[in-house]
């Protein structure tokens, strides 16, 4: 296993669920100078930030080091590396570290690598970095497969439903838990009614229950959190009004957190184009993707610079017990980045 692959394997072996990334960040910060990064620090969000060059134009490589819980046991079986984070998203992060640490920098450019914390929870790492950069270009580290270039993600709206009362008998008053359940069903039915399966996923809404809690003894209460995915072109404000109406009809309170609009880039922007050219140079036909999830990509749209998401790994394995990556594919992604980064920096 070569050095970048060995670094990826070691990083995957260190648990780093959101909020508990310290050990992984410490290892990653210590190893980055060996890959060519000149200045490495840990910022106020706990994210690792590495830099090369001092030019006025900045290329940001924004990945994340945190993972969701669970996943398969860390192990290497032939060419296949198993473990939580191999795909989402330590594989893309380590590919960034390898290629970004050795690319030749023109005098007017600098390159920054961010291993962000909290992407799977509250994106605190990305939110901390966004006001601190004005990049000329950006690549987000998310799995697209070695031949995929992602230019869009759906938005996200978290809705928390809640109701309570002082207690009553269920035979005469169904109560707050039932009210919250019915309200959640109303909202999910509304989302389904607005969906069109014939459209690409980026243009389709969806809804899912994140969690539910209820208490029937004494002062009764019920809560439910919903994850609503917002399609391209939709208004988060309009969605919030729709949901408020559903909650009001059921006598349920509703609050919102984590409101993130959808974002789609021009597939011909300089970053996406450079990645596609590098994929072709490596003998593959590039695929342009627009995904149904939500990522730090959406937040980085505040920079208003050309960007795309790229990284090795099969995204259908995200968050699953089957998460794994081919080290050959990992090396191919590094080669793609080796070809794409000089094209971006020549722009």
C-alpha positions as a printed NumPy array, in Angstrom:
array([[  0.   ,   0.   ,   0.   ],
       [  1.485,   3.369,  -0.994],
       [  1.65 ,   6.351,   1.372],
       [ -1.73 ,   7.987,   0.568],
       [ -3.475,   4.609,   0.798],
       [ -1.771,   3.855,   4.112],
       [ -2.804,   7.268,   5.438],
       [ -6.39 ,   6.614,   4.371],
       [ -6.399,   3.217,   6.085],
       [ -5.021,   4.659,   9.317],
       [ -7.478,   7.562,   9.245],
       [-10.413,   5.204,   8.712],
       [ -9.24 ,   3.122,  11.677],
       [ -9.666,   6.135,  13.992],
       [-13.344,   6.684,  14.934],
       [-14.496,  10.245,  14.25 ],
       [-18.249,  10.511,  14.657],
       [-19.567,  14.076,  14.595],
       [-18.51 ,  15.847,  17.776],
       [-15.747,  13.341,  18.485],
       [-13.239,  14.054,  15.738],
       [-10.262,  15.09 ,  17.895],
       [ -8.14 ,  11.937,  17.564],
       [ -8.632,  11.702,  13.802],
       [ -7.907,  15.411,  13.369],
       [ -4.728,  15.1  ,  15.437],
       [ -3.448,  12.237,  13.294],
       [ -4.366,  13.961,  10.036],
       [ -2.705,  17.24 ,  11.072],
       [  0.479,  15.392,  12.033],
       [  0.746,  13.499,   8.729],
       [ -0.075,  16.32 ,   6.276],
       [  3.451,  17.845,   6.2  ],
       [  4.756,  14.514,   4.878],
       [  2.481,  15.026,   1.853],
       [  3.864,  18.496,   1.106],
       [  1.558,  20.786,   3.083],
       [  3.534,  23.742,   4.427],
       [  1.362,  25.136,   7.228],
       [ -1.12 ,  23.104,   9.254],
       [ -3.379,  24.217,  12.079],
       [ -6.566,  23.272,  13.903],
       [ -9.166,  26.053,  13.876],
       [-11.856,  27.087,  16.341],
       [-14.293,  24.473,  15.038],
       [-11.764,  21.677,  15.478],
       [-11.242,  21.386,  11.71 ],
       [ -7.79 ,  20.785,  10.275],
       [ -6.674,  23.531,   7.882],
       [ -3.546,  23.052,   5.743],
       [ -2.018,  25.526,   3.309],
       [  0.532,  25.801,   0.536],
       [  1.631,  28.929,  -1.306],
       [  0.946,  32.575,  -0.576],
       [ -0.656,  33.877,  -3.755],
       [ -3.685,  36.141,  -3.742],
       [ -5.896,  33.596,  -5.565],
       [ -7.016,  30.65 ,  -3.472],
       [ -8.185,  27.158,  -4.392],
       [-10.055,  25.53 ,  -1.488],
       [-10.317,  21.755,  -1.193],
       [-13.127,  21.298,   1.33 ],
       [-13.637,  17.795,   2.702],
       [-14.949,  16.471,   5.994],
       [-13.383,  14.19 ,   8.56 ],
       [-16.435,  13.295,  10.65 ],
       [-18.652,  10.285,  10.055],
       [-21.988,   8.915,  11.164],
       [-21.851,   6.127,  13.801],
       [-21.606,   2.437,  13.051],
       [-20.233,   0.846,   9.936],
       [-18.215,  -2.279,   9.207],
       [-15.068,  -3.29 ,  11.04 ],
       [-11.936,  -1.588,   9.714],
       [-10.042,  -4.143,   7.657],
       [ -8.195,  -4.618,   4.376],
       [ -9.229,  -7.539,   2.173],
       [ -6.999,  -7.585,  -0.877],
       [ -7.634,  -4.276,  -2.654],
       [-10.754,  -3.454,  -0.626],
       [-10.56 ,  -1.224,   2.433],
       [-13.561,  -1.573,   4.74 ],
       [-14.652,   0.838,   7.451],
       [-16.809,   3.802,   8.311],
       [-15.647,   6.849,   6.361],
       [-13.9  ,   5.026,   3.518],
       [-16.509,   6.489,   1.168],
       [-18.091,   9.307,   3.187],
       [-15.763,  11.029,   3.156],
       [-12.245,  10.167,   4.289],
       [-11.49 ,   8.675,   0.871],
       [-12.143,  11.979,  -0.937],
       [-10.347,  13.892,   1.846],
       [ -7.18 ,  11.812,   1.563],
       [ -7.258,  12.081,  -2.241],
       [ -7.327,  15.874,  -1.801],
       [ -4.419,  15.675,   0.653],
       [ -2.275,  13.647,  -1.754],
       [ -2.915,  15.622,  -4.957],
       [ -3.09 ,  19.043,  -3.321],
       [  0.157,  18.482,  -1.463],
       [  2.203,  17.959,  -4.623],
       [  0.616,  20.094,  -7.326],
       [  2.91 ,  22.811,  -8.673],
       [  1.565,  26.229,  -7.634],
       [  1.804,  29.316,  -9.846],
       [  3.123,  32.354,  -7.927],
       [ -0.286,  34.023,  -7.769],
       [ -2.075,  31.007,  -6.26 ],
       [ -2.439,  29.433,  -2.838],
       [ -4.171,  26.146,  -2.03 ],
       [ -6.011,  25.331,   1.186],
       [ -7.181,  21.936,   2.397],
       [ -9.952,  21.814,   5.007],
       [-10.819,  18.64 ,   6.91 ],
       [-14.088,  19.977,   8.288],
       [-15.792,  18.762,  11.442],
       [-19.493,  18.23 ,  11.939],
       [-20.659,  17.855,   8.342],
       [-22.904,  14.949,   9.265],
       [-24.518,  16.919,  12.11 ],
       [-24.512,  20.709,  11.91 ],
       [-21.748,  21.599,   9.399],
       [-20.006,  23.607,  12.089],
       [-16.629,  23.186,  10.382],
       [-17.763,  24.545,   7.023],
       [-19.774,  27.336,   8.634],
       [-16.655,  28.387,  10.562],
       [-14.548,  28.494,   7.413],
       [-16.912,  30.205,   4.967],
       [-16.439,  33.805,   6.232],
       [-12.663,  33.239,   6.37 ],
       [-12.128,  32.572,   2.657],
       [-12.837,  34.197,  -0.69 ],
       [-11.656,  31.464,  -3.01 ],
       [-11.323,  31.738,  -6.755],
       [-12.281,  28.056,  -7.052],
       [-13.368,  25.177,  -4.827],
       [-13.706,  21.396,  -4.914],
       [-15.875,  19.654,  -2.332],
       [-14.771,  16.207,  -1.198],
       [-17.73 ,  13.86 ,  -1.569],
       [-17.97 ,  10.454,  -3.273],
       [-18.85 ,  10.669,  -6.949],
       [-16.958,   7.641,  -8.202],
       [-13.709,   8.096, -10.053],
       [-15.568,   9.112, -13.229],
       [-18.292,  11.306, -11.705],
       [-18.41 ,  15.077, -11.247],
       [-21.173,  16.368,  -8.995],
       [-22.587,  19.804,  -9.781],
       [-25.688,  19.918,  -7.577],
       [-27.338,  18.814,  -4.357],
       [-30.871,  19.161,  -3.079],
       [-31.559,  21.414,  -0.133],
       [-32.597,  20.371,   3.338],
       [-35.166,  21.522,   5.874],
       [-35.415,  20.044,   9.362],
       [-38.877,  20.513,  10.909],
       [-39.542,  19.755,  14.582],
       [-43.186,  19.095,  15.508],
       [-44.244,  19.302,  19.159],
       [-47.414,  19.183,  21.237],
       [-48.291,  18.694,  24.915],
       [-51.211,  18.894,  27.341],
       [-51.875,  18.487,  31.033],
       [-53.128,  14.922,  30.682],
       [-56.394,  13.259,  29.74 ],
       [-57.877,   9.831,  29.047],
       [-57.163,   8.574,  25.538],
       [-60.787,   7.446,  25.136],
       [-61.935,  11.05 ,  25.063],
       [-58.856,  12.905,  23.901],
       [-56.372,  11.259,  21.541],
       [-53.707,  13.626,  22.801],
       [-50.487,  15.242,  21.65 ],
       [-48.66 ,  12.124,  20.491],
       [-51.481,  11.292,  18.117],
       [-51.648,  14.918,  16.984],
       [-47.936,  14.959,  16.192],
       [-48.205,  11.643,  14.325],
       [-51.117,  12.896,  12.25 ],
       [-49.335,  16.161,  11.497],
       [-46.215,  14.287,  10.402],
       [-48.371,  12.12 ,   8.13 ],
       [-50.037,  15.233,   6.661],
       [-46.662,  16.749,   5.848],
       [-45.238,  13.569,   4.323],
       [-48.403,  13.193,   2.232],
       [-48.01 ,  16.802,   1.078],
       [-44.415,  16.158,   0.045],
       [-45.449,  13.011,  -1.823],
       [-48.19 ,  14.915,  -3.632],
       [-45.624,  17.404,  -4.952],
       [-43.224,  14.722,  -6.164],
       [-42.951,  13.665,  -9.783],
       [-41.026,  10.391, -10.226],
       [-40.425,  11.25 , -13.879],
       [-38.123,  14.132, -12.905],
       [-34.407,  13.919, -12.024],
       [-33.822,  13.505,  -8.274],
       [-32.429,  17.056,  -7.963],
       [-35.887,  18.364,  -8.917],
       [-37.914,  16.079,  -6.633],
       [-38.847,  16.728,  -2.988],
       [-38.796,  13.971,  -0.404],
       [-39.531,  13.599,   3.285],
       [-38.494,  11.23 ,   6.064],
       [-38.893,  10.914,   9.833],
       [-35.617,  11.456,  11.705],
       [-36.861,  10.749,  15.231],
       [-40.026,  10.512,  17.329],
       [-40.639,  10.66 ,  21.082],
       [-43.758,  10.569,  23.212],
       [-44.886,  10.545,  26.823],
       [-48.38 ,   9.426,  27.792],
       [-48.209,   9.48 ,  31.591],
       [-48.976,  12.692,  33.488],
       [-48.347,  15.728,  31.3  ],
       [-48.535,  14.192,  27.851],
       [-46.153,  15.264,  25.091],
       [-45.074,  14.253,  21.633],
       [-42.312,  15.373,  19.268],
       [-41.201,  14.356,  15.803],
       [-38.371,  15.609,  13.617],
       [-38.751,  15.492,   9.853],
       [-36.082,  15.76 ,   7.175],
       [-37.503,  17.453,   4.076],
       [-35.288,  17.495,   0.988],
       [-35.831,  20.599,  -1.112],
       [-35.606,  20.377,  -4.915],
       [-33.722,  22.671,  -7.254],
       [-35.51 ,  25.977,  -7.755],
       [-37.681,  25.718,  -4.643],
       [-37.999,  28.398,  -1.975],
       [-37.246,  27.286,   1.606],
       [-39.522,  30.096,   2.812],
       [-42.472,  28.752,   0.813],
       [-41.873,  25.262,   2.151],
       [-41.825,  26.594,   5.695],
       [-45.188,  28.271,   5.117],
       [-46.657,  25.032,   3.72 ],
       [-45.525,  23.147,   6.798],
       [-46.729,  25.812,   9.205],
       [-50.201,  25.497,   7.692],
       [-50.215,  21.72 ,   8.184],
       [-49.094,  22.093,  11.799],
       [-51.697,  24.76 ,  12.565],
       [-54.504,  22.543,  11.282],
       [-53.473,  19.853,  13.771],
       [-52.836,  22.235,  16.684],
       [-49.159,  21.298,  16.689],
       [-46.253,  23.703,  17.072],
       [-43.515,  23.629,  14.474],
       [-39.96 ,  24.98 ,  14.471],
       [-37.186,  24.782,  11.92 ],
       [-33.465,  24.244,  11.987],
       [-30.82 ,  23.49 ,   9.424],
       [-32.521,  25.286,   6.543],
       [-30.322,  24.864,   3.44 ],
       [-31.395,  25.744,  -0.117],
       [-30.638,  23.485,  -3.059],
       [-27.692,  24.518,  -5.216],
       [-26.717,  23.552,  -8.762],
       [-23.595,  24.746, -10.596],
       [-23.043,  25.224, -14.321],
       [-21.632,  21.935, -15.603],
       [-19.21 ,  23.925, -17.772],
       [-17.689,  26.007, -15.007],
       [-13.855,  25.845, -14.921],
       [-13.676,  23.403, -12.002],
       [-16.219,  20.93 , -13.376],
       [-14.657,  21.183, -16.827],
       [-11.139,  20.54 , -15.471],
       [-12.337,  17.444, -13.626],
       [-14.102,  16.119, -16.723],
       [-11.003,  16.649, -18.866],
       [ -8.83 ,  14.859, -16.307],
       [-11.271,  11.94 , -16.148],
       [-11.08 ,  11.6  , -19.948],
       [ -7.284,  11.785, -19.815],
       [ -7.376,   8.814, -17.446],
       [ -9.333,   6.804, -20.003],
       [-12.868,   7.111, -18.624],
       [-16.043,   8.818, -19.793],
       [-17.087,  11.474, -17.247],
       [-20.556,  11.466, -15.712],
       [-22.171,  14.718, -14.568],
       [-24.216,  14.175, -11.398],
       [-26.837,  16.09 ,  -9.433],
       [-27.601,  14.351,  -6.16 ],
       [-30.514,  13.958,  -3.811],
       [-28.553,  14.557,  -0.624],
       [-27.355,  17.789,   0.954],
       [-23.686,  18.577,   1.645],
       [-21.257,  21.349,   2.58 ],
       [-21.39 ,  22.007,  -1.178],
       [-24.664,  23.885,  -0.578],
       [-23.077,  26.091,   2.085],
       [-19.965,  26.744,   0.003],
       [-22.192,  28.266,  -2.676],
       [-21.924,  31.439,  -0.549],
       [-18.424,  31.859,  -1.999],
       [-19.93 ,  32.367,  -5.465],
       [-16.915,  30.795,  -7.148],
       [-16.734,  27.942,  -9.653],
       [-16.948,  24.61 ,  -7.863],
       [-17.86 ,  20.931,  -8.12 ],
       [-17.792,  17.91 ,  -5.83 ],
       [-15.487,  14.995,  -6.534],
       [-14.096,  11.951,  -4.795],
       [-13.675,   8.191,  -4.966],
       [-16.263,   5.775,  -3.651],
       [-19.749,   4.477,  -4.346],
       [-22.168,   6.888,  -2.685],
       [-24.822,   4.177,  -2.36 ],
       [-22.58 ,   2.731,   0.389],
       [-22.735,   5.957,   2.453],
       [-23.857,   5.329,   6.03 ],
       [-24.292,   1.58 ,   5.447],
       [-22.802,  -1.533,   7.041],
       [-21.212,  -2.291,   3.651],
       [-19.093,   0.883,   3.387],
       [-15.852,   0.106,   1.594],
       [-13.566,   1.422,  -1.116],
       [-11.261,  -0.03 ,  -3.721],
       [ -7.719,   1.261,  -3.22 ],
       [ -7.219,   1.101,  -6.995],
       [-10.186,   3.454,  -7.4  ],
       [ -8.744,   5.669,  -4.68 ],
       [ -5.467,   5.921,  -6.599],
       [ -7.365,   6.634,  -9.824],
       [ -9.122,   9.548,  -8.112],
       [ -5.76 ,  10.924,  -7.012],
       [ -4.571,  10.695, -10.624],
       [ -7.696,  12.55 , -11.787],
       [ -7.01 ,  15.301,  -9.271],
       [ -3.35 ,  15.365, -10.332],
       [ -4.626,  16.19 , -13.814],
       [ -7.431,  18.57 , -12.82 ],
       [ -5.71 ,  20.803, -10.284],
       [ -3.096,  22.217, -12.723],
       [ -5.905,  23.044, -15.174],
       [ -7.785,  24.951, -12.467],
       [ -4.65 ,  26.768, -11.346],
       [ -3.875,  27.759, -14.935],
       [ -7.213,  29.579, -15.188]])
